[in-house]
Amino acid sequence: MRGWVVEVAERDPERLKDVSGVSGEAPVFDVRLLRSLEWAAAHYVAPLAVVLAKATPPNLPGRIPADPTDALPSPPGLHPVKAVAAASGAGKRLPAIALVGPWRRLDWVAELAATLAGGGGAACGPAMAAGGAEGGRRAGK
């Protein structure tokens, strides 16, 4: 069974199932996004699991390995961006991937820049307006 841990509460351990593995190290949803998805599920009378599945990046592993040693995170040198860079350098094409993780750690940007410099890829990312509400006030003048 695949699911999402959306809450941690104190309950009788006899009634809880163990988490057998995880799809990744970084959370897929932050609190604000999770609350929005919960609202959408209630508003559109949809099961929360269906809404969460539609909001999850498409390349998360579908099955958790049965062998716990296979579920260990990859060493830092095998970041997905490095794999894309290596494949691009070898003239191979990889399927589109979604990288989920904390955007505050930008150690992977150099690898992405090298991949894009070769002209064989494209990157899409979130755009944030500098100044937040201040920018909106200037635009309204």
Coordinates of C-alpha atoms in Angstrom, one line a residue:
M1 CA 0.0 0.0 0.0
R2 CA 1.3 3.4 -0.9
G3 CA 0.3 6.5 1.1
W4 CA 1.5 9.8 2.6
V5 CA 2.3 10.6 6.2
V6 CA 0.4 13.8 6.7
E7 CA 0.1 13.8 10.5
V8 CA 1.9 12.4 13.5
A9 CA -0.3 11.8 16.5
E10 CA -0.2 9.8 19.7
R11 CA -2.3 6.7 19.2
D12 CA -2.4 3.1 20.4
P13 CA 0.6 1.5 18.5
E14 CA -1.4 -1.7 18.2
R15 CA -3.7 0.0 15.7
L16 CA -1.0 1.6 13.6
K17 CA 0.8 0.1 10.6
D18 CA 4.6 0.5 10.3
V19 CA 6.0 2.7 7.5
S20 CA 8.0 0.2 5.4
G21 CA 9.9 2.7 3.3
V22 CA 10.0 6.2 2.0
S23 CA 10.1 7.6 -1.6
G24 CA 12.5 10.4 -0.9
E25 CA 14.3 12.4 1.8
A26 CA 12.6 15.7 1.3
P27 CA 8.9 16.4 2.1
V28 CA 6.7 16.5 -1.0
F29 CA 4.2 18.9 0.6
D30 CA 4.8 21.8 3.0
V31 CA 2.1 22.7 5.5
R32 CA 0.5 25.4 3.4
L33 CA 0.3 23.2 0.3
L34 CA -1.1 20.3 2.4
R35 CA -3.8 22.5 3.8
S36 CA -4.7 23.7 0.3
L37 CA -4.9 20.1 -0.9
E38 CA -7.1 19.1 2.1
W39 CA -9.4 22.1 1.2
A40 CA -9.6 21.0 -2.4
A41 CA -10.4 17.4 -1.4
A42 CA -13.2 18.6 0.8
H43 CA -14.5 21.2 -1.6
Y44 CA -14.6 18.9 -4.6
V45 CA -15.7 15.9 -2.5
A46 CA -12.6 13.8 -3.5
P47 CA -10.7 11.4 -1.4
L48 CA -7.6 13.1 0.0
A49 CA -5.4 10.3 -1.3
V50 CA -6.5 11.0 -4.9
V51 CA -5.7 14.7 -4.5
L52 CA -2.3 14.0 -3.0
A53 CA -1.5 11.5 -5.8
K54 CA -2.3 14.1 -8.4
A55 CA -0.1 16.7 -6.6
T56 CA 2.9 14.4 -6.2
P57 CA 5.8 14.6 -8.7
P58 CA 5.4 11.9 -11.4
N59 CA 8.8 10.4 -11.0
L60 CA 8.6 9.3 -7.3
P61 CA 9.3 5.6 -7.1
G62 CA 6.1 3.6 -7.4
R63 CA 7.3 0.7 -5.3
I64 CA 9.3 0.7 -2.2
P65 CA 12.0 -2.0 -2.3
A66 CA 11.4 -5.0 -0.1
D67 CA 15.1 -5.1 0.9
P68 CA 15.7 -2.3 3.4
T69 CA 19.3 -1.8 2.1
D70 CA 17.8 -0.8 -1.3
A71 CA 15.7 1.9 0.5
L72 CA 18.8 3.8 1.8
P73 CA 19.3 7.2 0.3
S74 CA 21.8 7.6 -2.4
P75 CA 25.3 9.0 -1.6
P76 CA 25.6 12.7 -2.1
G77 CA 27.7 12.2 -5.3
L78 CA 24.8 10.6 -7.1
H79 CA 22.4 13.5 -7.1
P80 CA 19.9 13.3 -9.9
V81 CA 21.2 16.4 -11.5
K82 CA 24.7 14.8 -11.8
A83 CA 23.2 11.8 -13.5
V84 CA 21.5 14.1 -16.0
A85 CA 24.7 16.0 -16.5
A86 CA 26.7 12.7 -17.1
A87 CA 24.1 11.4 -19.5
S88 CA 23.9 14.7 -21.4
G89 CA 27.7 14.7 -21.7
A90 CA 27.6 11.2 -23.2
G91 CA 25.0 12.3 -25.7
K92 CA 22.2 10.3 -24.1
R93 CA 18.7 11.6 -23.3
L94 CA 17.0 10.9 -20.1
P95 CA 13.2 11.2 -19.5
A96 CA 12.0 14.4 -17.8
I97 CA 12.5 14.4 -14.1
A98 CA 11.1 16.4 -11.2
L99 CA 13.6 17.2 -8.5
V100 CA 11.9 17.6 -5.2
G101 CA 13.9 19.1 -2.3
P102 CA 14.7 22.1 -0.2
W103 CA 15.4 25.0 -2.6
R104 CA 17.5 26.8 0.1
R105 CA 20.3 24.3 -0.4
L106 CA 21.7 25.2 -3.8
D107 CA 24.7 22.9 -4.1
W108 CA 23.2 21.3 -7.2
V109 CA 23.0 24.5 -9.2
A110 CA 26.5 24.2 -10.6
E111 CA 25.7 20.7 -12.0
L112 CA 22.5 22.0 -13.5
A113 CA 24.3 24.9 -15.1
A114 CA 26.8 22.6 -16.7
T115 CA 24.0 20.5 -18.2
L116 CA 22.1 23.4 -19.6
A117 CA 25.2 25.0 -21.0
G118 CA 25.5 22.0 -23.3
G119 CA 22.2 23.1 -25.0
G120 CA 20.6 19.7 -24.5
G121 CA 18.1 20.5 -21.8
A122 CA 15.7 23.0 -20.2
A123 CA 14.8 23.9 -16.6
C124 CA 11.6 25.1 -15.1
G125 CA 11.4 26.3 -11.6
P126 CA 9.3 28.4 -9.2
A127 CA 9.5 32.2 -9.7
M128 CA 9.4 34.4 -6.6
A129 CA 8.8 38.1 -6.8
A130 CA 11.4 40.1 -5.0
G131 CA 9.9 42.4 -2.4
G132 CA 6.7 40.4 -2.0
A133 CA 3.8 42.7 -1.2
E134 CA 6.1 45.7 -1.8
G135 CA 6.3 44.8 -5.5
G136 CA 2.5 44.7 -5.7
R137 CA 2.2 48.2 -4.2
R138 CA 4.7 49.6 -6.8
A139 CA 2.8 48.0 -9.6
G140 CA -0.5 49.6 -8.5
K141 CA 0.9 53.1 -8.7

